[in-house]
Structures are given as structure tokens and as C-alpha cells.
Short mmCIF file of C-alpha atoms and ligand atoms in Angstrom, two decimals:
data_model
loop_
_atom_site.label_atom_id
_atom_site.label_comp_id
_atom_site.label_asym_id
_atom_site.label_seq_id
_atom_site.Cartn_x
_atom_site.Cartn_y
_atom_site.Cartn_z
CA MET Z 1 -129.80 0.68 47.43
CA ASN Z 2 -132.89 -0.82 48.51
CA VAL Z 3 -133.73 -4.48 47.42
CA ILE Z 4 -137.39 -5.28 47.19
CA GLY Z 5 -138.58 -8.92 46.76
CA LEU Z 6 -141.78 -10.62 46.39
CA GLY Z 7 -142.26 -13.91 48.06
CA LEU Z 8 -144.92 -16.48 47.38
CA GLU Z 9 -145.98 -19.53 49.73
CA SER Z 10 -148.21 -22.18 48.81
CA SER Z 11 -146.91 -25.34 50.33
CA CYS Z 12 -149.74 -26.45 52.12
CA ASP Z 13 -153.17 -24.53 53.00
CA GLU Z 14 -152.16 -21.03 53.08
CA THR Z 15 -151.76 -18.85 50.02
CA ALA Z 16 -149.60 -16.00 50.65
CA ALA Z 17 -147.73 -13.19 49.05
CA SER Z 18 -145.51 -10.61 50.54
CA VAL Z 19 -143.48 -7.70 49.71
CA VAL Z 20 -140.17 -7.40 51.77
CA LYS Z 21 -137.22 -4.64 51.91
CA ASN Z 22 -133.69 -5.55 52.27
CA GLY Z 23 -134.52 -8.98 53.80
CA SER Z 24 -136.28 -7.56 56.79
CA GLU Z 25 -138.82 -5.01 56.56
CA ILE Z 26 -142.27 -6.30 55.69
CA LEU Z 27 -143.94 -3.72 53.27
CA SER Z 28 -147.02 -6.12 52.82
CA ASN Z 29 -147.93 -9.69 54.09
CA ILE Z 30 -151.06 -11.10 52.65
CA ILE Z 31 -152.45 -14.57 53.74
CA PHE Z 32 -155.39 -16.47 52.40
CA SER Z 33 -155.88 -19.31 54.77
CA GLN Z 34 -157.80 -22.15 53.40
CA VAL Z 35 -158.95 -23.71 56.95
CA SER Z 36 -162.59 -23.27 56.22
CA LEU Z 37 -162.42 -25.17 52.98
CA HIS Z 38 -160.74 -28.27 54.80
CA ARG Z 39 -162.51 -27.84 58.26
CA GLU Z 40 -165.12 -30.64 57.53
CA TYR Z 41 -162.33 -33.05 56.59
CA SER Z 42 -160.29 -32.42 59.78
CA GLY Z 43 -157.27 -32.11 57.69
CA VAL Z 44 -155.90 -30.79 54.32
CA VAL Z 45 -157.21 -32.27 51.09
CA PRO Z 46 -154.31 -31.69 48.74
CA GLU Z 47 -156.59 -31.58 45.59
CA ILE Z 48 -158.73 -28.92 47.19
CA ALA Z 49 -155.70 -26.82 48.49
CA SER Z 50 -154.08 -26.81 44.87
CA ARG Z 51 -157.22 -25.70 43.28
CA ALA Z 52 -157.92 -23.00 46.13
CA HIS Z 53 -154.22 -21.67 45.45
CA LEU Z 54 -154.71 -21.46 41.86
CA GLU Z 55 -157.92 -19.35 42.38
CA VAL Z 56 -156.46 -16.73 44.55
CA ILE Z 57 -152.92 -16.31 43.96
CA ASN Z 58 -152.95 -13.72 41.28
CA GLY Z 59 -155.32 -11.46 43.31
CA LEU Z 60 -153.00 -11.95 46.31
CA ILE Z 61 -150.01 -10.75 44.35
CA ASP Z 62 -151.79 -7.65 43.22
CA THR Z 63 -153.06 -6.83 46.74
CA ALA Z 64 -149.60 -7.50 48.10
CA LEU Z 65 -147.77 -5.11 45.54
CA ALA Z 66 -150.60 -2.52 46.14
CA LYS Z 67 -150.49 -2.60 49.95
CA ALA Z 68 -146.89 -2.22 49.70
CA GLY Z 69 -146.93 0.55 47.30
CA VAL Z 70 -144.65 -0.83 44.75
CA SER Z 71 -145.32 -2.15 41.18
CA PHE Z 72 -144.00 -5.22 39.47
CA ASN Z 73 -141.23 -3.04 38.02
CA ASP Z 74 -139.75 -2.05 41.31
CA LEU Z 75 -139.13 -6.03 41.92
CA ASN Z 76 -135.56 -7.00 42.27
CA TYR Z 77 -136.44 -10.70 42.53
CA ILE Z 78 -138.98 -13.14 42.96
CA ALA Z 79 -138.96 -16.03 45.30
CA ALA Z 80 -141.27 -19.10 46.02
CA THR Z 81 -141.41 -22.00 48.28
CA ASN Z 82 -140.26 -25.13 46.12
CA ARG Z 83 -139.82 -27.55 48.90
CA PRO Z 84 -140.96 -29.44 51.01
CA GLY Z 85 -144.88 -29.66 50.84
CA LEU Z 86 -147.79 -30.99 48.86
CA VAL Z 87 -146.61 -31.15 45.21
CA GLY Z 88 -149.74 -29.80 43.64
CA SER Z 89 -149.77 -27.01 46.04
CA LEU Z 90 -146.14 -26.01 45.58
CA LEU Z 91 -146.39 -26.02 41.69
CA VAL Z 92 -148.88 -23.20 42.01
CA GLY Z 93 -146.43 -20.98 43.63
CA LEU Z 94 -143.46 -21.81 42.03
CA GLN Z 95 -145.06 -21.70 38.30
CA THR Z 96 -146.35 -18.28 39.12
CA ALA Z 97 -142.92 -17.09 40.37
CA LYS Z 98 -141.39 -18.58 37.23
CA ALA Z 99 -143.79 -16.78 34.91
CA ILE Z 100 -143.04 -13.64 36.82
CA SER Z 101 -139.30 -14.06 36.51
CA PHE Z 102 -139.56 -14.59 32.80
CA ALA Z 103 -141.94 -11.81 32.10
CA LEU Z 104 -139.86 -9.38 34.15
CA ASP Z 105 -136.47 -10.75 33.64
CA ILE Z 106 -135.81 -10.65 37.27
CA PRO Z 107 -133.78 -13.54 39.36
CA LEU Z 108 -135.99 -16.36 40.67
CA ILE Z 109 -135.22 -17.86 43.94
CA ALA Z 110 -136.70 -21.13 45.03
CA VAL Z 111 -136.77 -21.35 48.84
CA ASN Z 112 -136.78 -24.23 51.30
CA HIS Z 113 -139.79 -23.74 53.48
CA LEU Z 114 -138.31 -25.07 56.54
CA GLU Z 115 -135.31 -22.79 56.57
CA ALA Z 116 -137.62 -19.97 55.75
CA HIS Z 117 -139.83 -20.74 58.98
CA LEU Z 118 -136.69 -20.40 61.05
CA TYR Z 119 -135.75 -17.18 59.49
CA ALA Z 120 -139.15 -15.72 60.49
CA ALA Z 121 -137.69 -14.86 63.90
CA PHE Z 122 -135.12 -12.42 62.28
CA LEU Z 123 -137.85 -10.53 60.39
CA GLU Z 124 -138.41 -6.70 61.14
CA GLY Z 125 -134.99 -6.41 62.63
CA ARG Z 126 -136.24 -8.10 65.95
CA GLN Z 127 -133.20 -10.04 66.14
CA GLU Z 128 -129.86 -9.81 64.63
CA LEU Z 129 -129.21 -12.76 62.39
CA ARG Z 130 -126.36 -14.62 63.72
CA PHE Z 131 -124.88 -18.04 63.37
CA PRO Z 132 -124.87 -20.78 64.68
CA TYR Z 133 -128.11 -21.30 66.39
CA ILE Z 134 -130.35 -24.58 67.35
CA GLY Z 135 -133.42 -24.40 65.38
CA LEU Z 136 -136.56 -26.22 66.51
CA LEU Z 137 -139.10 -26.64 63.73
CA ALA Z 138 -142.47 -27.71 65.08
CA SER Z 139 -145.42 -27.58 62.53
CA GLY Z 140 -148.23 -29.49 61.29
CA GLY Z 141 -146.17 -31.39 58.61
CA ASN Z 142 -142.56 -31.34 60.20
CA THR Z 143 -140.94 -31.90 63.58
CA ALA Z 144 -137.30 -31.48 63.66
CA VAL Z 145 -134.16 -29.88 65.14
CA TYR Z 146 -131.40 -28.47 63.10
CA GLU Z 147 -128.03 -26.88 63.84
CA VAL Z 148 -128.34 -23.96 61.65
CA LYS Z 149 -124.69 -22.76 60.59
CA GLY Z 150 -125.51 -20.06 58.04
CA ILE Z 151 -127.90 -19.38 55.19
CA GLY Z 152 -128.32 -22.61 53.27
CA ASP Z 153 -126.28 -24.55 55.64
CA MET Z 154 -128.55 -26.54 58.10
CA GLU Z 155 -127.85 -29.98 59.69
CA CYS Z 156 -130.75 -31.87 60.73
CA ILE Z 157 -129.84 -33.53 64.28
CA GLY Z 158 -133.28 -35.09 65.05
CA LYS Z 159 -136.45 -35.51 63.65
CA THR Z 160 -139.86 -37.25 64.00
CA ILE Z 161 -139.99 -40.84 63.09
CA ASP Z 162 -143.82 -40.86 62.45
CA ASP Z 163 -146.21 -37.98 63.04
CA ALA Z 164 -145.23 -34.21 63.35
CA VAL Z 165 -146.36 -32.61 66.58
CA GLY Z 166 -148.94 -30.25 65.06
CA GLU Z 167 -150.48 -33.12 63.52
CA ALA Z 168 -150.95 -34.80 66.71
CA PHE Z 169 -152.74 -31.66 68.10
CA ASP Z 170 -154.98 -31.66 65.02
CA LYS Z 171 -155.87 -35.56 65.59
CA VAL Z 172 -156.36 -35.52 69.28
CA ALA Z 173 -158.59 -32.58 68.74
CA LYS Z 174 -160.49 -34.55 65.88
CA TYR Z 175 -160.98 -37.46 68.23
CA LEU Z 176 -162.45 -35.29 71.00
CA GLY Z 177 -164.77 -33.50 68.48
CA LEU Z 178 -162.88 -30.07 68.70
CA GLU Z 179 -162.42 -27.82 65.82
CA TYR Z 180 -159.67 -28.03 63.22
CA PRO Z 181 -156.95 -27.07 63.39
CA GLY Z 182 -156.49 -28.43 66.92
CA GLY Z 183 -153.48 -26.58 68.08
CA PRO Z 184 -154.93 -23.36 69.20
CA VAL Z 185 -158.12 -25.09 70.37
CA ILE Z 186 -156.24 -27.54 72.68
CA GLU Z 187 -153.88 -24.64 73.86
CA LYS Z 188 -157.10 -22.81 75.01
CA LEU Z 189 -158.99 -25.61 76.40
CA ALA Z 190 -155.99 -26.94 78.40
CA LEU Z 191 -156.18 -23.78 80.44
CA ASP Z 192 -159.48 -24.99 81.75
CA ALA Z 193 -158.13 -28.16 83.23
CA VAL Z 194 -158.77 -28.45 86.91
CA LYS Z 195 -157.00 -31.77 87.61
CA LYS Z 196 -153.59 -31.49 86.14
CA GLU Z 197 -152.51 -35.09 85.98
CA MET Z 198 -150.16 -36.70 83.72
CA LEU Z 199 -152.58 -39.30 82.24
CA PHE Z 200 -149.99 -40.38 79.38
CA PRO Z 201 -146.39 -41.54 79.65
CA LYS Z 202 -143.35 -39.51 78.70
CA ILE Z 203 -142.21 -40.10 75.18
CA LEU Z 204 -138.90 -41.59 74.21
CA THR Z 205 -137.08 -41.55 77.56
CA ALA Z 206 -133.91 -43.47 76.61
CA GLY Z 207 -130.71 -41.45 77.12
CA GLY Z 208 -129.04 -40.25 74.07
CA ASP Z 209 -132.23 -40.83 71.70
CA THR Z 210 -132.36 -37.89 69.45
CA ARG Z 211 -135.66 -38.82 67.82
CA PHE Z 212 -139.23 -37.28 68.15
CA SER Z 213 -142.46 -39.56 67.92
CA TYR Z 214 -145.98 -38.57 68.22
CA SER Z 215 -147.93 -41.47 67.00
CA GLY Z 216 -147.76 -43.33 70.35
CA ILE Z 217 -149.24 -40.62 72.37
CA LYS Z 218 -151.98 -40.04 69.76
CA THR Z 219 -152.80 -43.80 70.21
CA ALA Z 220 -152.70 -43.44 74.13
CA VAL Z 221 -155.11 -40.55 74.10
CA VAL Z 222 -157.53 -42.53 71.77
CA ASN Z 223 -157.38 -45.66 74.10
CA TYR Z 224 -157.86 -43.24 77.11
CA ILE Z 225 -160.91 -41.61 75.57
CA ASN Z 226 -162.43 -44.96 74.79
CA ALA Z 227 -161.92 -46.37 78.23
CA ASN Z 228 -163.01 -43.17 80.01
CA PRO Z 229 -165.89 -41.75 77.57
CA SER Z 230 -167.07 -39.19 80.24
CA ALA Z 231 -163.31 -37.94 81.13
CA ASP Z 232 -163.07 -34.24 81.18
CA LYS Z 233 -161.87 -32.92 77.82
CA ALA Z 234 -159.89 -30.17 79.23
CA GLU Z 235 -158.03 -32.37 81.61
CA ILE Z 236 -157.24 -34.79 78.69
CA VAL Z 237 -155.86 -32.06 76.28
CA TYR Z 238 -153.78 -30.52 79.11
CA ALA Z 239 -152.09 -33.99 79.74
CA PHE Z 240 -151.52 -34.30 76.13
CA GLN Z 241 -149.94 -30.84 75.64
CA GLU Z 242 -147.64 -31.20 78.42
CA ARG Z 243 -146.17 -34.49 77.23
CA ALA Z 244 -146.18 -33.48 73.46
CA LEU Z 245 -144.34 -30.01 74.19
CA GLU Z 246 -142.13 -31.65 76.86
CA LEU Z 247 -140.44 -33.77 74.42
CA LEU Z 248 -139.55 -30.73 72.14
CA VAL Z 249 -138.15 -28.81 75.11
CA ARG Z 250 -136.10 -31.76 76.24
CA ARG Z 251 -134.58 -32.46 73.12
CA VAL Z 252 -133.76 -28.94 72.10
CA PHE Z 253 -131.81 -28.28 75.38
CA ALA Z 254 -130.02 -31.72 75.08
CA PHE Z 255 -128.86 -30.75 71.49
CA ALA Z 256 -128.01 -27.24 72.41
CA ARG Z 257 -126.04 -28.38 75.47
CA LYS Z 258 -124.11 -31.15 73.72
CA ARG Z 259 -123.13 -28.76 70.86
CA GLY Z 260 -122.43 -25.81 73.24
CA ILE Z 261 -124.78 -23.57 71.34
CA LYS Z 262 -126.48 -20.73 73.32
CA ARG Z 263 -129.17 -19.42 70.78
CA ILE Z 264 -132.40 -21.38 70.28
CA VAL Z 265 -134.95 -20.33 67.59
CA ALA Z 266 -138.34 -22.02 67.77
CA ALA Z 267 -140.66 -21.88 64.63
CA GLY Z 268 -143.39 -23.43 62.77
CA GLY Z 269 -147.09 -23.20 63.63
CA VAL Z 270 -146.73 -25.03 66.93
CA ALA Z 271 -144.23 -22.27 67.96
CA ALA Z 272 -147.21 -20.11 68.27
CA ASN Z 273 -148.20 -22.18 71.46
CA GLY Z 274 -147.77 -19.99 74.56
CA ARG Z 275 -147.16 -22.82 76.76
CA LEU Z 276 -144.33 -23.96 74.62
CA ARG Z 277 -142.62 -20.60 74.77
CA ALA Z 278 -142.92 -20.53 78.65
CA LEU Z 279 -141.48 -24.10 78.92
CA LEU Z 280 -138.64 -22.95 76.75
CA SER Z 281 -138.02 -20.09 78.80
CA ALA Z 282 -138.41 -21.70 82.11
CA ALA Z 283 -135.86 -24.48 81.00
CA ALA Z 284 -133.29 -21.97 79.76
CA ALA Z 285 -129.97 -21.72 81.72
CA GLY Z 286 -128.27 -19.10 79.89
CA GLU Z 287 -129.67 -19.89 76.61
CA GLU Z 288 -131.20 -17.14 74.60
CA ILE Z 289 -134.62 -18.14 73.22
CA ILE Z 290 -136.02 -16.60 69.95
CA ALA Z 291 -139.15 -17.01 68.22
CA PRO Z 292 -141.12 -15.28 65.62
CA PRO Z 293 -144.32 -13.46 66.88
CA PRO Z 294 -147.30 -15.93 66.60
CA ALA Z 295 -148.63 -14.42 63.58
CA LEU Z 296 -145.17 -15.01 61.70
CA CYS Z 297 -145.23 -18.71 63.11
CA ALA Z 298 -147.88 -19.74 60.63
CA ASP Z 299 -146.99 -20.07 57.00
CA ASN Z 300 -146.64 -16.63 55.37
CA GLY Z 301 -144.73 -15.05 52.20
CA ALA Z 302 -142.76 -12.64 54.46
CA MET Z 303 -140.24 -15.59 55.58
CA ILE Z 304 -139.99 -16.65 51.94
CA SER Z 305 -139.14 -13.23 50.66
CA GLY Z 306 -136.98 -12.47 53.60
CA LEU Z 307 -134.67 -15.39 53.25
CA ALA Z 308 -134.48 -15.11 49.64
CA PHE Z 309 -132.99 -11.69 49.93
CA HIS Z 310 -129.76 -13.49 51.28
CA TYR Z 311 -129.61 -15.66 48.31
CA TYR Z 312 -130.11 -12.81 46.03
CA MET Z 313 -127.17 -10.91 47.76
CA ARG Z 314 -125.14 -14.04 47.14
CA LYS Z 315 -126.33 -14.23 43.37
CA GLU Z 316 -127.56 -17.81 44.08
CA PHE Z 317 -130.37 -17.84 41.82
CA ASP Z 318 -132.55 -20.52 40.26
CA ASP Z 319 -133.32 -21.13 36.61
CA LEU Z 320 -136.63 -21.95 35.03
CA SER Z 321 -136.00 -25.80 35.35
CA VAL Z 322 -135.98 -25.77 39.02
CA ASP Z 323 -138.79 -27.98 40.28
CA VAL Z 324 -140.92 -28.69 43.39
CA ARG Z 325 -139.99 -31.42 45.93
CA SER Z 326 -142.32 -33.00 48.40
CA ARG Z 327 -139.36 -33.76 50.69
CA VAL Z 328 -136.09 -31.76 51.31
CA LEU Z 329 -132.49 -32.38 51.40
CA GLU Z 330 -130.76 -31.17 54.58
CA ARG Z 331 -128.68 -28.99 52.28
CA ARG Z 332 -129.66 -26.58 49.34
P1 AMP K 1 -148.00 -25.00 59.84
O1 AMP K 1 -147.69 -26.52 59.52
O2 AMP K 1 -146.56 -24.35 60.21
O3 AMP K 1 -148.64 -24.28 59.04
O4 AMP K 1 -148.57 -24.90 61.18
C1 AMP K 1 -149.84 -25.43 61.41
C2 AMP K 1 -149.77 -26.43 62.52
O5 AMP K 1 -149.61 -25.79 63.76
C3 AMP K 1 -151.19 -27.30 62.84
O6 AMP K 1 -151.15 -28.56 63.02
C4 AMP K 1 -151.94 -26.39 64.03
O7 AMP K 1 -152.76 -27.34 64.73
C5 AMP K 1 -150.57 -26.06 64.77
N1 AMP K 1 -150.77 -25.08 65.68
C6 AMP K 1 -151.10 -23.70 65.35
N2 AMP K 1 -151.22 -22.84 66.44
C7 AMP K 1 -150.99 -23.88 67.64
C8 AMP K 1 -150.98 -23.51 68.99
N3 AMP K 1 -151.20 -22.45 69.57
N4 AMP K 1 -150.53 -24.68 69.71
C9 AMP K 1 -150.09 -25.96 69.22
N5 AMP K 1 -150.30 -26.00 67.79
C10 AMP K 1 -150.63 -25.03 67.12
MG1 MG K 2 -145.27 -24.37 57.45
#
């Protein structure tokens, strides 16, 4: 028997709805990006985000069902991100899911956005879902590494003490007058660097340190720009990107080797970065590197619906009292 689920995602500035079959096959994956609404502010404005989610979510659901060739009555479950994220934004997706669950009398599954990002690597049967693995989550709001031991069972083994890595990409881009979001723009511009000098110091080099930090390098970049106003932008972003990514790579392999785990999954918006993927592959010595295709690194509903399938099979449902949470506890 096939299990069909609808997944909703509205934790930040993408509104998304996706129909997934049996936790893996994507029948539709509709994403409305709000980037153009937030561009003039160089970052996400929470009030604008939640209003925009509200305006488009019903239409997105209709489109996702139509594209998948299914109707509401074909759905076995409804899933939505309920943590972590912007509270007003999360509410739109979760309340919509509650209404659908109530009206159709189908199970509601509230999903951890971070666990779903990592699960994206296993959609479309690209990889067999096996545990444990070391999961690197690098996005605009989060930078953390987990030992993922099973569905709903992930231990955080290192995280940022200040900014997320994607946030640092966005802020460095802003200081240089580049477009928002900064990640893809910086990746492209860095390819034009002629002089490839390490203009900024390595981050958190003490042995045994498990933390990440991105506010220091951000300040170093700003100070450098102020002291060298005519410096080449491509060379600045090259140097920034190398240091920012180097820390991710260094930490991931240190954790993997310490724990004797040979599978590494990299996910989240920053995992779309080709230089990060190349650095991870180059540093591997027997470790398997797994990452979703770049399109599934960004926020999407398929990862929500796909992960929720496993909770559905385990009959781990949520009731209508489930709420949103801006932060996430490490265990479900
Ligand atoms: P997310 O928070 O998962 O929605 O991802 C958005 C974040 O990923 C933003 O901070 C982007 O700047 C960043 N990002 C997207 N693409 C890239 C890329 N190619 N390189 C680095 N960062 C990226
Ligand atoms: Mg995300």
C-alpha cells in the first residue's frame, strides 16, 4: 500500500508544500521564495514573512496536490514544521496543518526542521537511510553537527556560539554591497579572485574545541574593508569563504573520527555551496560524503513530508495541542 503525505514548511522565508509517496518519491514540491520581499532589508523581516506565508499557503497546497495528481482525500497524513524558526511564520504552516488534520481526520505530524534538512539527503532513493551518521547542518539560522542515531534520535555534538555560517555569508555580502542572500553571490564572486591570500585568521583553532563561531570573522572582514576600501571584493570573499568553510570541514571530520563514524551528511542552505562539497570530498579518507542536490538543500516541503512518513509508520502522531517552538530540544 502506498502512503501519501502532504508536508508544509514555513519556518523562515520560504513557503512550501510538497506531496511525497512512501517517504521518498516526490510527487510535487512547490516553493514560494520570499527573497524579493526581504531583499531591501538584507535579511528576513519576521512580520513581512508571516504575512506573506498567510497569503500564499492555501494556493500552494492546491498547486501541490494538483501537480501530484492527488486530492485531499488521498492523503494519509499531514505534516508541518513546528520547530525551530520564526514563531509567527511557523504558526501559519502548523495551524494550516491542524485545520487539514481536523477536517480530514488524518494524523498530524509536527516536524523538527533540522532533522528534516538532513533527511533531504535520502529523498528520491538517492541514498539508503542508514544510521548512525554525522550530520552537518549549515544554514542561515543554524550551524551545528549531530550524531544522528535514528529517526528522532539526534545528539548535538557541536554548535555555533554566535552567528550561523549562512548569516555570516549574508552579512559579509551586505557590507560589500552585494545582493541578498549572500551565499550564492559570494560563492560565484570568489571564483574571480586572482590573489588567493588568507586575509583572515583561522577560526577557533584550540585542540578539542567543539564549537563554531562566525561573528569574529565577520568583524575581521568589516575591519579589513574599512582599512582597505579599494581592496578587491572577489579576493575578500574568497578569503572569507575559505575560512568559513574550513571550520565546518575541520569540525565534521574531527567528530566523525572521534566517534568512528564513516558516513557524513551535509545539509541546509550552505550545503548547496560547491566549494564546501569539494572541500569535504577532498578531506575524506574513507568517509562517505552525502548531500542533497542543491535544490533540496534550501527549505522545502518534501523534506518535511518525507521525514514525517517515518513517524507515520511508527504511529507517532501529534494532537491539536502541539505548538510551535522558536528553538528546538535535541530530542523529539
Ligand atoms: P536556509 O537557512 O537553509 O534556508 O538557507 C539559506 C542560507 O544559505 C542563507 O544564509 C544563504 O546565504 C545560504 N546559502 C545559500 N546558498 C549558498 C551557497 N551556495 N553558498 C553559501 N551559502 C549559501
Ligand atoms: Mg532551513
